[in-house]
Coordinates of C-alpha atoms in Angstrom, one line a residue:
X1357 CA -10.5 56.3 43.7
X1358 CA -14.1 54.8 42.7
X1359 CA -12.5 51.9 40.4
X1360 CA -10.4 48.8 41.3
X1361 CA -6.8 49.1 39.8
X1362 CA -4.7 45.3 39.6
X1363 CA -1.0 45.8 40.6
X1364 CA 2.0 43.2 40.5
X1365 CA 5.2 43.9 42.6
X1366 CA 8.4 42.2 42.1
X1367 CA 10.7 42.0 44.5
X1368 CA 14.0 40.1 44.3
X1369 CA 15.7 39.3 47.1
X1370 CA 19.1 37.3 48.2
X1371 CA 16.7 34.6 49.5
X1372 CA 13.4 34.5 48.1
X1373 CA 11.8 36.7 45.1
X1374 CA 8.4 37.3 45.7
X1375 CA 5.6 38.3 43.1
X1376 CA 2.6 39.9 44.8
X1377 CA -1.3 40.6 42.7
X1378 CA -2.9 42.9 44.5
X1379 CA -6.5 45.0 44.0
X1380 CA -6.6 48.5 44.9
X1381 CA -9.9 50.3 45.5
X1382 CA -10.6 52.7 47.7
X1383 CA -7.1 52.9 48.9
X1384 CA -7.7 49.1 50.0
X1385 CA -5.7 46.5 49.1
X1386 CA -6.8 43.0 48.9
X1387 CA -4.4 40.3 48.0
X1388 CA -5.7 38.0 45.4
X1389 CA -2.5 36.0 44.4
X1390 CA 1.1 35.5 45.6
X1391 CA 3.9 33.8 44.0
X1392 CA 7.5 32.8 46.6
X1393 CA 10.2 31.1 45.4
X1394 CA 13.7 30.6 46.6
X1395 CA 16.4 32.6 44.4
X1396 CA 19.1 31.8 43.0
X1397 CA 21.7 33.8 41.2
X1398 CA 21.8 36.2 43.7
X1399 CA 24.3 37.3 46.0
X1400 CA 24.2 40.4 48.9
X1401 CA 21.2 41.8 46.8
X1402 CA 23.6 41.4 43.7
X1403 CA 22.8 39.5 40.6
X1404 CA 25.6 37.5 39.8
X1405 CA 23.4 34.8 37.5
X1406 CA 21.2 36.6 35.0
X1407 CA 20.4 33.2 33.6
X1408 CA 19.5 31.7 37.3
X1409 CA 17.7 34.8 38.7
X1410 CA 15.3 34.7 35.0
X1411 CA 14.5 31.2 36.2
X1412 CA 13.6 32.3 39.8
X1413 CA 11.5 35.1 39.1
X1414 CA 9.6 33.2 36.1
X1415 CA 8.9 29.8 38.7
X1416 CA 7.2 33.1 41.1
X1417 CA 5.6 35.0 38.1
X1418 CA 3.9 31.3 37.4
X1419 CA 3.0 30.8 41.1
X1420 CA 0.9 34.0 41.4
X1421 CA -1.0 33.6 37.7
X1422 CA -1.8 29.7 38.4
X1423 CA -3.8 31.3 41.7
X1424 CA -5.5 33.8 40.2
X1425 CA -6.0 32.7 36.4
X1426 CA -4.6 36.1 35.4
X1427 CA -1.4 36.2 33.0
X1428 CA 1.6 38.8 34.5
X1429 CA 2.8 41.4 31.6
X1430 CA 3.6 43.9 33.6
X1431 CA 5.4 44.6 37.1
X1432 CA 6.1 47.1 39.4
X1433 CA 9.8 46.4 40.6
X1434 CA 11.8 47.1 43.5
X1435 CA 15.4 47.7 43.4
X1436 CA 17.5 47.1 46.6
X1437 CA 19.4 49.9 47.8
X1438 CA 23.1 48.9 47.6
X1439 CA 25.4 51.4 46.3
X1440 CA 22.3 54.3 46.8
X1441 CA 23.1 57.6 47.0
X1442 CA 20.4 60.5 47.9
X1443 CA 21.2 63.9 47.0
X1444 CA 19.1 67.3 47.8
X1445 CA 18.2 69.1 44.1
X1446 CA 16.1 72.0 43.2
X1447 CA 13.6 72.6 40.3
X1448 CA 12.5 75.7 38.9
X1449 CA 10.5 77.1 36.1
X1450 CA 8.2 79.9 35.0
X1451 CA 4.4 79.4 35.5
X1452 CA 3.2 79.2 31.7
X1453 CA -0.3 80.6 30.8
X1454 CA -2.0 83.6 30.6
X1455 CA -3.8 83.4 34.1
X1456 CA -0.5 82.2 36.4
X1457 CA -2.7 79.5 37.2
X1458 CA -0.3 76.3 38.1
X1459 CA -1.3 73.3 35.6
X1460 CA -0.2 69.9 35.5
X1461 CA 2.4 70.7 32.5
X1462 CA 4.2 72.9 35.4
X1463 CA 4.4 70.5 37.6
X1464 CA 5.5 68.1 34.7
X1465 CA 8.8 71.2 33.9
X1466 CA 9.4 71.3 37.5
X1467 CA 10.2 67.9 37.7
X1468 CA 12.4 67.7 34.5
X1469 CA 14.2 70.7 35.8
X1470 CA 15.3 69.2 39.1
X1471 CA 17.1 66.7 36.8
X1472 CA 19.2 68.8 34.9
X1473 CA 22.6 68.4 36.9
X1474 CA 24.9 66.2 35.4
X1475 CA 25.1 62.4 37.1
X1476 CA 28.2 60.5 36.9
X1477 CA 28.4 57.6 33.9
X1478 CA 28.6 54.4 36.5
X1479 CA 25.1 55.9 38.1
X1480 CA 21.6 55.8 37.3
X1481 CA 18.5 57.5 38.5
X1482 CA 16.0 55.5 40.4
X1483 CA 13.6 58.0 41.5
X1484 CA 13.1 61.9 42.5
X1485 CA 11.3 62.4 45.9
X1486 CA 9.7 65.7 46.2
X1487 CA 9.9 67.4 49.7
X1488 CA 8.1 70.7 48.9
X1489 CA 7.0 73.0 46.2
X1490 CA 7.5 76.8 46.6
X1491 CA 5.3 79.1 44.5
X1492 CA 6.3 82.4 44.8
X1493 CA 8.8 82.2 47.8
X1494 CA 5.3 80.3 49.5
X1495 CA 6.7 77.1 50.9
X1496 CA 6.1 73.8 51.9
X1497 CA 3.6 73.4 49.0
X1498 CA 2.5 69.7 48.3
X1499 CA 0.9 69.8 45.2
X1500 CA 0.5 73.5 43.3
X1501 CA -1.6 72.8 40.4
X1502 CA -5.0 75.0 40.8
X1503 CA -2.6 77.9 42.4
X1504 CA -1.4 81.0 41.0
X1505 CA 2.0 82.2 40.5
X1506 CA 4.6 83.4 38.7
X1507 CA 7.8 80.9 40.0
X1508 CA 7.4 77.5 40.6
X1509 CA 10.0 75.6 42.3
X1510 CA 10.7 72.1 43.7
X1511 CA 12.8 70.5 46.5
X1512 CA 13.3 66.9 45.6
X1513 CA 15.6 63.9 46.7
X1514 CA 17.1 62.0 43.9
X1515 CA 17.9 58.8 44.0
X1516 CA 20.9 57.3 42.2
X1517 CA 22.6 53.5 42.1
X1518 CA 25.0 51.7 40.2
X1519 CA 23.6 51.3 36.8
X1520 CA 25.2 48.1 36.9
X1521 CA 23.5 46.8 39.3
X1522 CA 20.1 48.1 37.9
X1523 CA 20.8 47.4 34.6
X1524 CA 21.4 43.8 35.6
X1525 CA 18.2 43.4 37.5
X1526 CA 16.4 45.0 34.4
X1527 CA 18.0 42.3 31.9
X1528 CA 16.7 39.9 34.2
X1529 CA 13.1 40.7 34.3
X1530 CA 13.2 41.4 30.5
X1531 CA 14.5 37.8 29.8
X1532 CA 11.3 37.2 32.2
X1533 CA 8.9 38.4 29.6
X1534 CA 8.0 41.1 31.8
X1535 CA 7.5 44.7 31.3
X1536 CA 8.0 47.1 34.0
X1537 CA 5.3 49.7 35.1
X1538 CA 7.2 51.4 38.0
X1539 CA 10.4 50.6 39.5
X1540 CA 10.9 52.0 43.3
X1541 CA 14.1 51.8 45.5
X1542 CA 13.1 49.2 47.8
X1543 CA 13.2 50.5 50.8
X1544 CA 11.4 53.8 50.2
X1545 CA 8.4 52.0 49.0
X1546 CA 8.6 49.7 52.2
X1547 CA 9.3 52.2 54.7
X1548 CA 6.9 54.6 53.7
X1549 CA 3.9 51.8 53.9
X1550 CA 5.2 49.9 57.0
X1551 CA 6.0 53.3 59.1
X1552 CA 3.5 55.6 60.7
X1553 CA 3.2 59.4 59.7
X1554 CA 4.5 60.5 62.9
X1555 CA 7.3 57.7 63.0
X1556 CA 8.4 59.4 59.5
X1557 CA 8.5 62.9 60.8
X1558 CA 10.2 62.4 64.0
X1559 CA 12.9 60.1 62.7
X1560 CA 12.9 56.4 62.6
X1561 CA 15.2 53.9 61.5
X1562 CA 13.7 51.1 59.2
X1563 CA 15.6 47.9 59.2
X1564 CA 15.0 45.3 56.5
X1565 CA 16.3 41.9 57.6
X1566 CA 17.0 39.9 54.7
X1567 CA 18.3 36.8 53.8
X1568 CA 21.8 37.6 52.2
X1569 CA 21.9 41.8 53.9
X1570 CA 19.9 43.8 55.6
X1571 CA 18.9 47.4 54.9
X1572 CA 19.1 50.2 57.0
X1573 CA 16.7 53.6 56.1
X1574 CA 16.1 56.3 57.8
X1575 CA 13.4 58.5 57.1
X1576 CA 13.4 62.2 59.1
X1577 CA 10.4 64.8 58.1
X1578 CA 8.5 62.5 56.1
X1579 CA 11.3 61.7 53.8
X1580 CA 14.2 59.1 53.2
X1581 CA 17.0 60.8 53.9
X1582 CA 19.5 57.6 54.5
X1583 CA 19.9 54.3 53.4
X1584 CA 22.5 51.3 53.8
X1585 CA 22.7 47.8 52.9
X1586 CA 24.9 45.4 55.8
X1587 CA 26.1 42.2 53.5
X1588 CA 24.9 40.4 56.9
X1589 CA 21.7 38.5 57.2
X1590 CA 19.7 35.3 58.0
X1591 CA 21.4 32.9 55.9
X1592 CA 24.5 33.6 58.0
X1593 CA 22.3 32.6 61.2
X1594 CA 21.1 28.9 58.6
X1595 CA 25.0 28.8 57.9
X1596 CA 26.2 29.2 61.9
X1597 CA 23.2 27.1 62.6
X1598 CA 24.5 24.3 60.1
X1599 CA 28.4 24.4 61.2
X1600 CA 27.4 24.6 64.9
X1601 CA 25.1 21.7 65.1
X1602 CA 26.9 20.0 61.7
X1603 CA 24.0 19.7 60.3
X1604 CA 23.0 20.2 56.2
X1605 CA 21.8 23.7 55.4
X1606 CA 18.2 22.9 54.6
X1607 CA 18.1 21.3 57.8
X1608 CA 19.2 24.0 59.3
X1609 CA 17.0 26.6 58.0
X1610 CA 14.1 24.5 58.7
X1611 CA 15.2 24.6 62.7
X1612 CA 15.6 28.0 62.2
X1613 CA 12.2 28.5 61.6
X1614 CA 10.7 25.7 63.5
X1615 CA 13.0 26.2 66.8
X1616 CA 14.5 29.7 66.4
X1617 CA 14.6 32.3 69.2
X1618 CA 16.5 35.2 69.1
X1619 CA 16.7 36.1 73.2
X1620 CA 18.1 33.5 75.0
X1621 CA 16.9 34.4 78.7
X1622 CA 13.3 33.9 77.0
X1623 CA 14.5 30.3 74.9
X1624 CA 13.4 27.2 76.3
X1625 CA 15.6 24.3 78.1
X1626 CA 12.2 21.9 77.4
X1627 CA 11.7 22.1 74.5
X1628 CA 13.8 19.7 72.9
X1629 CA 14.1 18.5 69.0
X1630 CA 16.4 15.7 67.0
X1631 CA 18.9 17.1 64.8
X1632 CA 20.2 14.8 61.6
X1633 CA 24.0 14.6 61.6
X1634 CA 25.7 15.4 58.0
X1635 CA 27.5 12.5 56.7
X1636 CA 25.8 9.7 59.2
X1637 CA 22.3 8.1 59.8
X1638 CA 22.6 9.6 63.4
X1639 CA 20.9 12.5 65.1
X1640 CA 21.6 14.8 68.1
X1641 CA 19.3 16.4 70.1
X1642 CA 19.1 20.1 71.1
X1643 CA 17.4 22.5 73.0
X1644 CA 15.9 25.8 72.0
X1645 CA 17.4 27.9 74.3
X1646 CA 21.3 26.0 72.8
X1647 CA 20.4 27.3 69.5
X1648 CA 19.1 30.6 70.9
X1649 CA 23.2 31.2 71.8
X1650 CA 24.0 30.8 68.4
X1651 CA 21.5 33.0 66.9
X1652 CA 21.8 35.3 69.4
X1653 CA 25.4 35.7 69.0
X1654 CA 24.9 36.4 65.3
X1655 CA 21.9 39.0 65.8
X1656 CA 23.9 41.2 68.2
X1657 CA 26.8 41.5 65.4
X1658 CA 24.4 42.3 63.2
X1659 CA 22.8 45.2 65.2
X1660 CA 26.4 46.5 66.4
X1661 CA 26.5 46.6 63.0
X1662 CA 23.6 48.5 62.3
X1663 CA 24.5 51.1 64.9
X1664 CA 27.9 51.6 63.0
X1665 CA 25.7 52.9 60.4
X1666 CA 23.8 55.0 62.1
X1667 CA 26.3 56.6 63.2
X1668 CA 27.9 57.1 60.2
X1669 CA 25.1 58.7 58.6
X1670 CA 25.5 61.1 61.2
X1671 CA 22.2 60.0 63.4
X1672 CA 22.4 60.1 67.0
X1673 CA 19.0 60.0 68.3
X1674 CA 15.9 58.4 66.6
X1675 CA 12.8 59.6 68.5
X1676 CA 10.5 57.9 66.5
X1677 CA 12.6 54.4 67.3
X1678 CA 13.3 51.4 65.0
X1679 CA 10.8 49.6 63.3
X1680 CA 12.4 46.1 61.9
X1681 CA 10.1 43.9 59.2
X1682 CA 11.8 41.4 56.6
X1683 CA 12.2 37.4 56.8
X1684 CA 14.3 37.2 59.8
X1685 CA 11.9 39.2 61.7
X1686 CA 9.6 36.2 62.6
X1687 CA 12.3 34.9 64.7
X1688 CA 10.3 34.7 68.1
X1689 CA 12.2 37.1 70.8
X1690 CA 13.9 39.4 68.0
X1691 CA 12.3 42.6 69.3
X1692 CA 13.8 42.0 72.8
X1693 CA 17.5 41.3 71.6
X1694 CA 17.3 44.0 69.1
X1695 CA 16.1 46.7 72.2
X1696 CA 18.7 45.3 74.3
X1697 CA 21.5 45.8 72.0
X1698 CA 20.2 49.1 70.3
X1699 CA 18.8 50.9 73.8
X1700 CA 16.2 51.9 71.5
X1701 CA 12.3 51.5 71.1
X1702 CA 11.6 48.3 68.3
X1703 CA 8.7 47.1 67.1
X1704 CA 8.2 44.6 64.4
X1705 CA 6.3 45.3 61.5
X1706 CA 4.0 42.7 59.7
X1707 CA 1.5 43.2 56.8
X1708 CA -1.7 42.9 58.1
X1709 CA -3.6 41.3 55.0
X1710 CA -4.3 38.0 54.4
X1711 CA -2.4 35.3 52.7
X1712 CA 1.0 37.8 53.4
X1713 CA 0.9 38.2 57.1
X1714 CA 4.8 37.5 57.5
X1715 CA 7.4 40.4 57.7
X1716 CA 9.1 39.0 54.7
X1717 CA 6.2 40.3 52.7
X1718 CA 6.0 44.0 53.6
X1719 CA 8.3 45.2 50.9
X1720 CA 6.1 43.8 48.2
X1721 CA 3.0 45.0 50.0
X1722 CA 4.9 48.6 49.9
X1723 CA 5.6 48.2 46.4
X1724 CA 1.7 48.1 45.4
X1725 CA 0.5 50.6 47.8
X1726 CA 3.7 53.4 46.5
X1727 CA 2.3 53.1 42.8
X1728 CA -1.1 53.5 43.8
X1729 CA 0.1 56.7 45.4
X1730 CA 1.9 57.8 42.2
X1731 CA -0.7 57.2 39.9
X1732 CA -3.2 59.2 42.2
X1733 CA -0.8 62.5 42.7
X1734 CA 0.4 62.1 39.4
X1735 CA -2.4 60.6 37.2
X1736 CA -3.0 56.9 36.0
X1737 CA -3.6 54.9 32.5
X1738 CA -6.7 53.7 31.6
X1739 CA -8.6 51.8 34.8
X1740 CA -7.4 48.1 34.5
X1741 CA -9.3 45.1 35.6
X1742 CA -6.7 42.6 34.9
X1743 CA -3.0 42.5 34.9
X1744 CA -2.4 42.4 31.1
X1745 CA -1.2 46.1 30.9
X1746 CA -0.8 48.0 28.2
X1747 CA 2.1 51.0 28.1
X1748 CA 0.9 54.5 29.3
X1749 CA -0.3 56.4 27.1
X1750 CA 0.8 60.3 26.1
X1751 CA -0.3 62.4 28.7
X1752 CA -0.5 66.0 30.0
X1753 CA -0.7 65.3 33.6
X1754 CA 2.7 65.5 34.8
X1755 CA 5.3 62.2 34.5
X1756 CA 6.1 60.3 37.3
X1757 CA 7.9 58.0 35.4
X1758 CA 10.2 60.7 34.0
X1759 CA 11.1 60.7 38.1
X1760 CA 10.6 56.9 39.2
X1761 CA 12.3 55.3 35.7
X1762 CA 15.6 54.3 35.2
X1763 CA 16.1 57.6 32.6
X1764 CA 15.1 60.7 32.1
X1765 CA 12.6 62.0 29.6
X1766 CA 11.8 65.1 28.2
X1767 CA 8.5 66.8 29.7
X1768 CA 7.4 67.3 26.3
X1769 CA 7.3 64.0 25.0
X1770 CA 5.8 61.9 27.3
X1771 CA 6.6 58.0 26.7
X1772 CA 5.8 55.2 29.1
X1773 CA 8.4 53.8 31.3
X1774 CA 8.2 50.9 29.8
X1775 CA 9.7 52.2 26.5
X1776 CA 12.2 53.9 28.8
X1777 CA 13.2 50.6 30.9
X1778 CA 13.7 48.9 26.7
X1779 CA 15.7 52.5 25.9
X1780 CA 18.1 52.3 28.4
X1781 CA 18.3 48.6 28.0
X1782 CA 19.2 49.1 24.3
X1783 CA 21.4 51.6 25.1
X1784 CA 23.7 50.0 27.4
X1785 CA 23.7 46.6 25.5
X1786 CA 24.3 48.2 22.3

């Protein structure tokens, strides 16, 4: 890629929604603006305030364009991963043309054709992964344009949630004034940037330590292949913090992240700090290895917990290990616990660019680095220099979106998803 390409992620979380500019060239990214806010209206990675959550995200969207200068139309969103289901489906088609020779419109009927089986009316498709392409009983294919053939077919994941939890978060970036330029389950767009390619293949559990849940993917021969969302997270460690010490909650979340430290033998008895009392003009004071204990105590729940849902996917052995990123990862001493209680190799994961180097960021990060892969496997609009989009035009190369949007398209009438997200909108408010 010889030109620079502006992205905007959006993700919404329990705690904080982030909004994330970002210039691609070269595969590089380079940061150039970042909005963080605290949410509200949100609830376990639920929206249970449309009106609340439109507030949050518009304080963020202002954030990132009063440090850059550059006015947000356009987003790509991340939706979490509660009530996700991946299923295995298959694509094929006929090579069309005279020569067999595999073109982009191929691909572009593959696709479509892997989304043919019926999905239930409470569901709705997030995105189609493709493993491999076969042409002519040839396999693991990953792209087939330029080859010849007569059969062209596709394994693919798809994706599905609960349309009303995506329709929600849709109504809520609408009432934003935003339009949306790709949406991506959040933890496939994360994973895939914050793991290594050998950590994909050989299995690895990514964790995503939230405020209000954490995530749990797993991602075997390159692909996602599990996910799960644990309604447990670090406000419950700000809220044991707060009864524990009786303290207020923003008091508590600041000693969190002042004081925290997740493995006690490691805590300090020295270091010691004045904690306010709630309801009095008093203060206690507390070492960081007493609060360790109580963070401690919640963190081990919370990976018991994790390993319940390991093993109900069905995985016993991760020999790529865990990798754990998200807010609560900055808690000094987390890796250690989390080896402890897991028997299992962790390291952290932190975005390594500036102005975003904290954990909590990496799922935006992964946000703008997935549509940059899209758009170069699949084709891109018109280069952009600013972040004032305008909808994709028609195209031959074949639709991403149709995969990636909320609905499905037909291949021959192209449409961006844009106009798709506004579709399915109308539809379900009609």
């Amino acid at each position: 890629m010889n030109h620079q390409e502006i992205y905007v992620s959006l993700d919404i979380g329990s705690s904080s929604i982030k909004v994330l500019i970002g210039e691609m060239g070269d595969d590089q990214l380079h940061v150039i603006g970042v909005g963080h806010v605290k949410s509200t209206g949100i609830r376990k990675g639920a929206i249970v305030d449309i009106d609340a959550t439109v507030q949050s995200i518009k304080k963020a969207v202002e954030q990132a364009e009063r440090m850059t200068g550059i006015k947000i139309e356009e987003v790509v969103l991340g939706v979490p991963a509660n009530q996700t289901f991946l299923q295995p489906v298959k694509g094929v088609v006929a090579v069309n043309g005279e020569d067999r020779e595999i073109t982009d419109d191929d691909l572009a009927r593959v696709i479509d054709s892997a989304q043919v089986m019926s999905i239930p009316p409470e569901r709705e498709l997030v995105n189609l992964i493709p493993k491999q392409f076969i042409v002519d009983n040839l396999d693991e294919i990953k792209d087939p344009r330029g080859m010849i053939g007569i059969r062209l077919e596709m394994d693919a994941t798809m994706i599905t949630t609960s349309k009303t939890l995506v329709h929600n978060v849709l109504r809520c970036v609408e009432r934003a004034g935003l339009q949306i330029r790709e949406i991506y389950l959040q933890p496939l767009a994360a994973g895939q940037f914050a793991l290594t390619e050998d950590e994909k293949n050989q299995g690895t559990a990514y964790i995503d330590l939230g405020g209000g849940s954490t995530t749990v993917a797993v991602f075997q021969d390159g692909l996602l292949t599990h996910t799960a969302v644990i309604p447990v997270g670090g406000d419950h460690i700000t809220k044991d913090l707060s009864i524990v010490l009786k303290t207020p909650t923003e008091q508590a979340e600041k000693i969190k992240k002042q004081y925290g430290h997740a493995f006690y033998d490691d805590a300090s008895d020295e270091q010691l700090f004045e904690v306010p009392v709630v309801g009095t003009d008093s203060t206690d004071q507390y070492s960081q290895r007493y609060i360790a204990e109580i963070i401690g105590v919640r963190l081990e729940e919370l990976f018991e917990l994790v390993l319940d849902e390991l093993a109900r996917m069905g995985i016993q052995d991760l020999p790529g290990g865990i990798v754990i990123s998200g807010g609560v990862a900055q808690l000094e001493g987390l890796a250690q616990l989390a080896r402890q209680v897991m028997l299992s190799r962790v390291r952290i994961y932190t975005p390594d660019y500036i102005g975003v180097r904290e954990p909590a960021f990496t799922t935006s990060v992964g946000l703008i680095h997935y549509a940059n892969a899209d758009d170069d496997f699949y084709g891109r609009s018109e280069p952009s220099t600013v972040a004032s989009y305008a909808p994709y035009p028609a195209q031959q190369a074949p639709s991403k979106k149709q995969a990636n949007a909320p609905e499905r398209v037909d291949s021959g009438n192209k449409v961006s998803v844009i106009d798709r997200a506004k579709n399915l909108l109308n539809k379900f408010f009609d």
